[in-house]
GROMACS .gro file of C-alpha atoms in nm:
model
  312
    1UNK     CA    1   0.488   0.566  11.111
    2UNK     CA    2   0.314   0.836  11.382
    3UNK     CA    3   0.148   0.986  11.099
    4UNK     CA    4  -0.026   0.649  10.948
    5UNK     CA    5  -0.133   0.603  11.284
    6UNK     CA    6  -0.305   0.973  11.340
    7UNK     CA    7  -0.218   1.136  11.054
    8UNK     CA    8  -0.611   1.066  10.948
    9UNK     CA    9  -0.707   1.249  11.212
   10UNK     CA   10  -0.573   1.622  11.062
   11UNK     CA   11  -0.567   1.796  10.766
   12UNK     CA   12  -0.222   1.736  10.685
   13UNK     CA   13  -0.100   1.415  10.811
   14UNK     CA   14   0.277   1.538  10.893
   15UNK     CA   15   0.478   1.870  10.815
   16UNK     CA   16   0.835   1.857  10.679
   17UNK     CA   17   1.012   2.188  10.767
   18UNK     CA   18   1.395   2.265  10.669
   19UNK     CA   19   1.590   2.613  10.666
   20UNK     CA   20   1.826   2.447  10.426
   21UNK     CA   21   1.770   2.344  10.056
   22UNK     CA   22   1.860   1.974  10.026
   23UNK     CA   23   1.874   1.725   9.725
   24UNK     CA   24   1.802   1.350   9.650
   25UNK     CA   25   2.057   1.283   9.438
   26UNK     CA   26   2.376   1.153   9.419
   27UNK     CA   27   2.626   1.124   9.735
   28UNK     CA   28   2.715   1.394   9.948
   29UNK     CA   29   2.959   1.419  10.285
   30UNK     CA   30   3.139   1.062  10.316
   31UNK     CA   31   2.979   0.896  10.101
   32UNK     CA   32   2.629   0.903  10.217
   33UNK     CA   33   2.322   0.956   9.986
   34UNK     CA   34   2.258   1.328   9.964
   35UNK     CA   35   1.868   1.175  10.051
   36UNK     CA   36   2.013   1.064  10.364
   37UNK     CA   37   2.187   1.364  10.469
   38UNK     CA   38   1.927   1.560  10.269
   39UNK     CA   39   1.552   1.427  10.517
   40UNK     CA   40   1.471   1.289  10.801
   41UNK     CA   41   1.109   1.199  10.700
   42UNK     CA   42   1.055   0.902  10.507
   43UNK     CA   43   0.729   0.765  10.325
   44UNK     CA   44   0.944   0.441  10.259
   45UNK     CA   45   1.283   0.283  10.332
   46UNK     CA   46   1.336   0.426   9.980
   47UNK     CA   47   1.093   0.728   9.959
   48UNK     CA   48   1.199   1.078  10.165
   49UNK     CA   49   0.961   1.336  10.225
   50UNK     CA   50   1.061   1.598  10.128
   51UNK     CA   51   1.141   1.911  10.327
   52UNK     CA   52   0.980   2.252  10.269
   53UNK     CA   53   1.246   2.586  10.312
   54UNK     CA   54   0.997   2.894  10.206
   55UNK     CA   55   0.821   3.037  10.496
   56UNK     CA   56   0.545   3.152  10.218
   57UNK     CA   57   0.433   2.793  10.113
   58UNK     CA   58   0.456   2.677  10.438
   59UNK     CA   59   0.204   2.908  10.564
   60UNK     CA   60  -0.031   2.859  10.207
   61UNK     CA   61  -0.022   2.475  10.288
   62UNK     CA   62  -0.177   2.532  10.623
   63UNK     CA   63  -0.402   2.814  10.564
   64UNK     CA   64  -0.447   2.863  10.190
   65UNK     CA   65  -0.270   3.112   9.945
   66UNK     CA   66  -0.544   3.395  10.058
   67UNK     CA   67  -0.580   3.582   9.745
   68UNK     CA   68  -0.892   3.407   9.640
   69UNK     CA   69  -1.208   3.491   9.729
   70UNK     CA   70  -1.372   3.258   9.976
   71UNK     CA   71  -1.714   3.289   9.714
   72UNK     CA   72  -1.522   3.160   9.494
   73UNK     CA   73  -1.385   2.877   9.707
   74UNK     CA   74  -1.711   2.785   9.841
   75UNK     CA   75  -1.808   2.744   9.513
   76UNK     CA   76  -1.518   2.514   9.414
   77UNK     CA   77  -1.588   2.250   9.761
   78UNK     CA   78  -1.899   2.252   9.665
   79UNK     CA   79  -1.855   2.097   9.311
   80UNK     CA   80  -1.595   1.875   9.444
   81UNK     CA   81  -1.855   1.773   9.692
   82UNK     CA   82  -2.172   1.721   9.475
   83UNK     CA   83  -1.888   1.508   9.166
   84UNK     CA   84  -1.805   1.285   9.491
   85UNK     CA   85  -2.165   1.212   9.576
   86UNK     CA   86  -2.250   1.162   9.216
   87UNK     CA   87  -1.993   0.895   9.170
   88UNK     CA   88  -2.164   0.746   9.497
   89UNK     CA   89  -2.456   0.716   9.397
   90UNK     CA   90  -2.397   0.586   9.014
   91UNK     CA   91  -2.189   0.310   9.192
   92UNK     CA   92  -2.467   0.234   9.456
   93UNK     CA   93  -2.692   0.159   9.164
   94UNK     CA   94  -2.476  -0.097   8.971
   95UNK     CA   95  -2.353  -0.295   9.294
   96UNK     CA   96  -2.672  -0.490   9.276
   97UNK     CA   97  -2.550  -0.624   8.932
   98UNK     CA   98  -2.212  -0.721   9.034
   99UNK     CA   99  -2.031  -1.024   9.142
  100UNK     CA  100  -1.864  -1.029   9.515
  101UNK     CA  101  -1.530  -1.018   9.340
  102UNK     CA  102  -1.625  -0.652   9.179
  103UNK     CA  103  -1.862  -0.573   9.480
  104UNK     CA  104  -1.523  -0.570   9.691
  105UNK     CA  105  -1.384  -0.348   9.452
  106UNK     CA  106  -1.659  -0.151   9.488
  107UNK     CA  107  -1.685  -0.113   9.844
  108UNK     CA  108  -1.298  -0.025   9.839
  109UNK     CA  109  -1.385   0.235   9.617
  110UNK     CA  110  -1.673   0.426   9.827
  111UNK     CA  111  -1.372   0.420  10.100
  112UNK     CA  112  -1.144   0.608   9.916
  113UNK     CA  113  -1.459   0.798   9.850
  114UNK     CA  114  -1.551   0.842  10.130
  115UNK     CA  115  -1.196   0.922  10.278
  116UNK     CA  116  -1.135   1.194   9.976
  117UNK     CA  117  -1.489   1.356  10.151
  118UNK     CA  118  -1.355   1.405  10.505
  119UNK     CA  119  -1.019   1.535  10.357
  120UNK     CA  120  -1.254   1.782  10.189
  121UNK     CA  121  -1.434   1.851  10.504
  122UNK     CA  122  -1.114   1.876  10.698
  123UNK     CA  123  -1.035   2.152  10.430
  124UNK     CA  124  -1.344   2.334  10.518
  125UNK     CA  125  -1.303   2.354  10.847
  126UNK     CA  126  -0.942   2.442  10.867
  127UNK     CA  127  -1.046   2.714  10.606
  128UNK     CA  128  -1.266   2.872  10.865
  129UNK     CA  129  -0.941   2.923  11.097
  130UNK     CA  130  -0.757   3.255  11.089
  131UNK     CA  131  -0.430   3.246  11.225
  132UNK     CA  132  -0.397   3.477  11.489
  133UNK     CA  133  -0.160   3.769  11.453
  134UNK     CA  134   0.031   3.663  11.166
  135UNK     CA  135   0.092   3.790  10.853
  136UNK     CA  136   0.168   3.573  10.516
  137UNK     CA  137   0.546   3.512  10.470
  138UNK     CA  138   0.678   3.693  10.184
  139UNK     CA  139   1.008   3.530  10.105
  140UNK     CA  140   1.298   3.323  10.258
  141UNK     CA  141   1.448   3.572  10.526
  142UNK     CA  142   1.839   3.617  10.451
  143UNK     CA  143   1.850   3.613  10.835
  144UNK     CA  144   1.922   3.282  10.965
  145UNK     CA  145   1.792   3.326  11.291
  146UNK     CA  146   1.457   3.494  11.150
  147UNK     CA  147   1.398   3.185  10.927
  148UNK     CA  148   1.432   2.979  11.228
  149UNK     CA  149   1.185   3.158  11.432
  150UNK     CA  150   0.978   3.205  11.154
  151UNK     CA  151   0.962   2.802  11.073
  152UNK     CA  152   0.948   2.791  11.446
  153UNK     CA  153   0.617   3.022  11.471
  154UNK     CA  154   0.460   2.853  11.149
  155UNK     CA  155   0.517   2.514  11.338
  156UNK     CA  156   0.350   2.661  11.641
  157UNK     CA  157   0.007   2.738  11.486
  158UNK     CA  158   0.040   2.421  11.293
  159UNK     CA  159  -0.011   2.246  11.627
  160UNK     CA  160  -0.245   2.511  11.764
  161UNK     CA  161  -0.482   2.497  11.480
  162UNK     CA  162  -0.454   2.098  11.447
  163UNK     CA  163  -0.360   2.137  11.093
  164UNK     CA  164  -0.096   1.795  11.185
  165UNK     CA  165   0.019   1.653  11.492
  166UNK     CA  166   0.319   1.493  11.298
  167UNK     CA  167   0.632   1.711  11.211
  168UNK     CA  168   0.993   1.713  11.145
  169UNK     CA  169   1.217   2.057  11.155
  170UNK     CA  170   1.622   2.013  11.024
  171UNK     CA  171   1.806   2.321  11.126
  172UNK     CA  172   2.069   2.210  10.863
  173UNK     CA  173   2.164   1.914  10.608
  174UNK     CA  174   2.431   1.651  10.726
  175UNK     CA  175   2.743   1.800  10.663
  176UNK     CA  176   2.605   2.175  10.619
  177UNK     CA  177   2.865   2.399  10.553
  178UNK     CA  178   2.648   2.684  10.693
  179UNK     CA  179   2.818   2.978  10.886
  180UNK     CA  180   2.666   3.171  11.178
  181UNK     CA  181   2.745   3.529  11.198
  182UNK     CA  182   2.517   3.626  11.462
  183UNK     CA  183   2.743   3.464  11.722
  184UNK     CA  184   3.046   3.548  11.529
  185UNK     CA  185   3.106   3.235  11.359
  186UNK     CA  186   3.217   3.299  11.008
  187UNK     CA  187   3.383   2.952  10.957
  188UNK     CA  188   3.164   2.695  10.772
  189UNK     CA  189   3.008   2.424  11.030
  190UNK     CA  190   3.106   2.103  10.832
  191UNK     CA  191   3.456   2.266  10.847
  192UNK     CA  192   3.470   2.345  11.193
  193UNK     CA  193   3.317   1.962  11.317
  194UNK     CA  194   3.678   1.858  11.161
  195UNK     CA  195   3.847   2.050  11.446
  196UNK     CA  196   4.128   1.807  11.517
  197UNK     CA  197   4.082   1.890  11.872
  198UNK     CA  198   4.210   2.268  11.812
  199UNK     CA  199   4.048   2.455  12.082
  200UNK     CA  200   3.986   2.767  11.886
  201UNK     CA  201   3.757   2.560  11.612
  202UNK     CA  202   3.569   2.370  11.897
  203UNK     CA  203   3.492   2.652  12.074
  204UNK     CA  204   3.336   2.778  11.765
  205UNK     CA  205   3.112   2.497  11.751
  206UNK     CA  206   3.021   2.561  12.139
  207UNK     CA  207   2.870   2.867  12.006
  208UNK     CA  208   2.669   2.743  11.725
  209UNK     CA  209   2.545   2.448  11.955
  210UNK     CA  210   2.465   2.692  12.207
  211UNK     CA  211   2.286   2.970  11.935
  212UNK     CA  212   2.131   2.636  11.825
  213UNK     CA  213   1.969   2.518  12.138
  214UNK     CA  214   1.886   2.848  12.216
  215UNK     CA  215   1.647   2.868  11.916
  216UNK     CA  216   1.456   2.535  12.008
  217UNK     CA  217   1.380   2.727  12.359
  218UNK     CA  218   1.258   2.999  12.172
  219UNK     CA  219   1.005   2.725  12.009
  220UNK     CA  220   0.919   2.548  12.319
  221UNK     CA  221   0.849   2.897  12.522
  222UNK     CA  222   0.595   2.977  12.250
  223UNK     CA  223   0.428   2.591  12.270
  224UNK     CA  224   0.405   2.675  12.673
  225UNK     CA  225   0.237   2.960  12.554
  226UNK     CA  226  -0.044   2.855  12.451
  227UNK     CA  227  -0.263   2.760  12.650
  228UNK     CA  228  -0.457   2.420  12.641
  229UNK     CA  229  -0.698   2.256  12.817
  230UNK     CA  230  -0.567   2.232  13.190
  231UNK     CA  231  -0.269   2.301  13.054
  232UNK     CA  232  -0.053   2.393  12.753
  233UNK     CA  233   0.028   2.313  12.443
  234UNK     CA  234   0.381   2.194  12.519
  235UNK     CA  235   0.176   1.962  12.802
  236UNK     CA  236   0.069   1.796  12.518
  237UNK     CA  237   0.340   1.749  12.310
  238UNK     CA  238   0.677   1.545  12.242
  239UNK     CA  239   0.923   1.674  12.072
  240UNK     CA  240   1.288   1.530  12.054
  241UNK     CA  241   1.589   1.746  11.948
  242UNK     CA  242   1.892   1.605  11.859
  243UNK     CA  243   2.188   1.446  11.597
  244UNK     CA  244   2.283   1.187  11.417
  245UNK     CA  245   2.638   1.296  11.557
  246UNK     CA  246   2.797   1.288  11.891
  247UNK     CA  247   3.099   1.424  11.743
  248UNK     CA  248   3.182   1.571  11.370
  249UNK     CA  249   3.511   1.554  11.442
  250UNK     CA  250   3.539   1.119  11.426
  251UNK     CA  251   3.208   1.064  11.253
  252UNK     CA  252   3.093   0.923  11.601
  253UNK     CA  253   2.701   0.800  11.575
  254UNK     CA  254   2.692   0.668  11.940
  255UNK     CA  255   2.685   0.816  12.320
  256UNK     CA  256   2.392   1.109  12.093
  257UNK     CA  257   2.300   1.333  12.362
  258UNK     CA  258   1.923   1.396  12.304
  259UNK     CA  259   1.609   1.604  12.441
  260UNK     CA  260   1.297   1.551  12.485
  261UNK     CA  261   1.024   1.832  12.576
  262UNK     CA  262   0.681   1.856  12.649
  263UNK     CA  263   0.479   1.616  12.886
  264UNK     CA  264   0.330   1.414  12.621
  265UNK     CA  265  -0.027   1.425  12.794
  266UNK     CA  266   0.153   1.338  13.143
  267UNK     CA  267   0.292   1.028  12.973
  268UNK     CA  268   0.720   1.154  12.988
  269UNK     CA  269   0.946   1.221  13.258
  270UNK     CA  270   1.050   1.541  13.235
  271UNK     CA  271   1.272   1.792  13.454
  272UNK     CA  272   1.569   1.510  13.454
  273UNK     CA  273   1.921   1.390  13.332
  274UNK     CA  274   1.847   1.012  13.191
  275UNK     CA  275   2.245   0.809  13.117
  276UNK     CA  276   2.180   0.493  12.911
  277UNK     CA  277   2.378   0.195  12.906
  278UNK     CA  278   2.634   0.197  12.632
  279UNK     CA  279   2.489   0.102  12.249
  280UNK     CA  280   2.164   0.132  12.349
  281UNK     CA  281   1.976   0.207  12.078
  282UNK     CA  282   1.791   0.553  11.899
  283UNK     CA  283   1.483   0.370  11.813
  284UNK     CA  284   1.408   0.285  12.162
  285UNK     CA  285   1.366   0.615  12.187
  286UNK     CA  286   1.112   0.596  11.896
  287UNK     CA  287   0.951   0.301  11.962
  288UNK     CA  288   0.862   0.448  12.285
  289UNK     CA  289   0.762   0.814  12.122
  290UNK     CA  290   0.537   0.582  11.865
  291UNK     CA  291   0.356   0.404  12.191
  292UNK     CA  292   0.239   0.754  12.330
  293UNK     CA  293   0.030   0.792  11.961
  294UNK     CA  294  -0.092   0.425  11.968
  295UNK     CA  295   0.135   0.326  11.687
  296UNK     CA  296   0.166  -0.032  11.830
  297UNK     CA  297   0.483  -0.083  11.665
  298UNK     CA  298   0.683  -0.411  11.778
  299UNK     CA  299   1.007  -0.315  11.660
  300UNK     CA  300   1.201  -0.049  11.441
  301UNK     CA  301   1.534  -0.108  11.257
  302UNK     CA  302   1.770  -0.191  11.548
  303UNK     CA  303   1.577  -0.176  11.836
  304UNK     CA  304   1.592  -0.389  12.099
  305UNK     CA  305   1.288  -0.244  12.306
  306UNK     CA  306   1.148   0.009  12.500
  307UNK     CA  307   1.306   0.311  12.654
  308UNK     CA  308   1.137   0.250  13.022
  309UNK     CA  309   1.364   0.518  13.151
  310UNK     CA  310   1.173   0.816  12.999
  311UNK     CA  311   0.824   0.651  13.126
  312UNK     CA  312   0.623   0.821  13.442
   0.00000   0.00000   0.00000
């Protein structure tokens, strides 16, 4: 929904990231869709988007593969260009000849003209950007904690080079089985949410929670970084982190503890602790996250308004 409403406005209308392979096919943990617990961007009610794992095509999506010559890809824009204003122009001659029925038709098809031109131009321009101090992913790091940082970083100078404003990050499927060495964790995560209130097993998940977190303040630390305007780049933007559990353990989807970073232009309370009255509901949250990009959304799914709490 954010990115029909902006996504016009930037190369790439939204960026699906993932450090975890996923699939769209039959059901998974529960019972659930393995879409479901697979993406949490959808096109449709129906249609996921899917998420991208490699580091490598991450970074040629927003900056090109680099090992062609920009000669040659001059040359290639510039066809593209001169077929699109070739088209134009045969179609401006024959509307005179037409009905209104067929000029309509015609006039819709100079828009998606038109709008295939400024994706072209958008290309151009974002071609003429060279990301600072980073060099082209090679492969997917066996490291978990480098292929965070390293989605992390690419997500970064996606924002910085306003190559999307729109973007999604899962740290894991629903129902990842995942371990996490690097804070001793050698138990499988899906396993350990079971923990049957054994102390031992939920203190494991403490850890990964807290490794977990830990990471997203490694992302916003390099958004406050960068410095924009009067401020910085995590001034500017909203970003919510959180579950679709409260607790693995009883399959709990209520009581979801949540955060929400960056000042959203000065629009978000931040620095505070907000409790919400029982059942309220997520999309509150996102109907209120869709007002700060002018999505003028009524409702979404469940909601039954906005979250005034989180407002300055």
């Amino acid at each position: 929904v954010a990115a029909d409403r902006v996504g016009h406005l930037t190369r790439l209308p939204s960026l699906e990231l993932g450090i975890e392979a996923g699939r769209n096919a039959g059901n998974c943990d529960s019972g659930y869709s393995c879409a479901y617990s697979s993406n949490i961007s959808w096109r449709t009610e129906t249609s996921p988007m899917a998420k991208e794992v490699h580091p490598r095509l991450v970074f040629e999506r927003l900056f090109g593969s680099g090992d062609q010559s920009a000669e040659s890809r001059n040359e290639r824009d510039t066809l593209r260009k001169s077929i699109l204003d070739f088209v134009a122009d045969d179609a401006q001659r024959l509307k005179d000849a037409l009905g209104q029925t067929d000029r309509q038709k015609l006039d819709e098809y100079f828009s998606s003209v038109r709008e295939l031109e400024q994706r072209i131009e958008r290309a151009e321009q974002a071609a003429k950007i060279d990301p600072p101090d980073f060099e082209t992913p090679e492969a997917i790091p066996r490291n978990t904690q480098e292929h965070i940082r390293l989605m992390y970083d690419l997500l970064v100078l996606a924002y910085r080079t306003d190559s999307t404003r729109v973007a999604t990050f899962m740290l894991g499927n629903a129902g990842s089985n995942r371990t996490y060495p690097m804070v001793d964790v050698r138990d499988g995560h899906h396993y350990l949410s079971h923990h049957r209130n054994d102390q031992e097993m939920i203190e494991k998940i403490k850890r990964i929670d807290g490794f977990l977190v830990s990471e997203f303040a490694y992302f916003l630390k390099q958004l406050q970084a960068v410095k924009e305007g009067s401020g910085t780049l995590l001034d500017h933007t909203m970003i919510m982190y959180g579950s679709g559990l409260s607790c693995g353990n009883r399959h709990w989807h209520h009581d979801l503890p949540i955060v929400l970073a960056g000042g959203a232009a000065g629009t978000v309370r931040t620095g505070c602790h907000i409790r919400l009255p029982g059942e309220t509901p997520l999309n509150n949250l996102f109907l209120s996250m869709l007002d700060r990009v002018g999505a003028n959304v009524e409702t979404l799914g469940d909601s039954s308004g906005r979250l005034k709490a989180i407002d300055v």
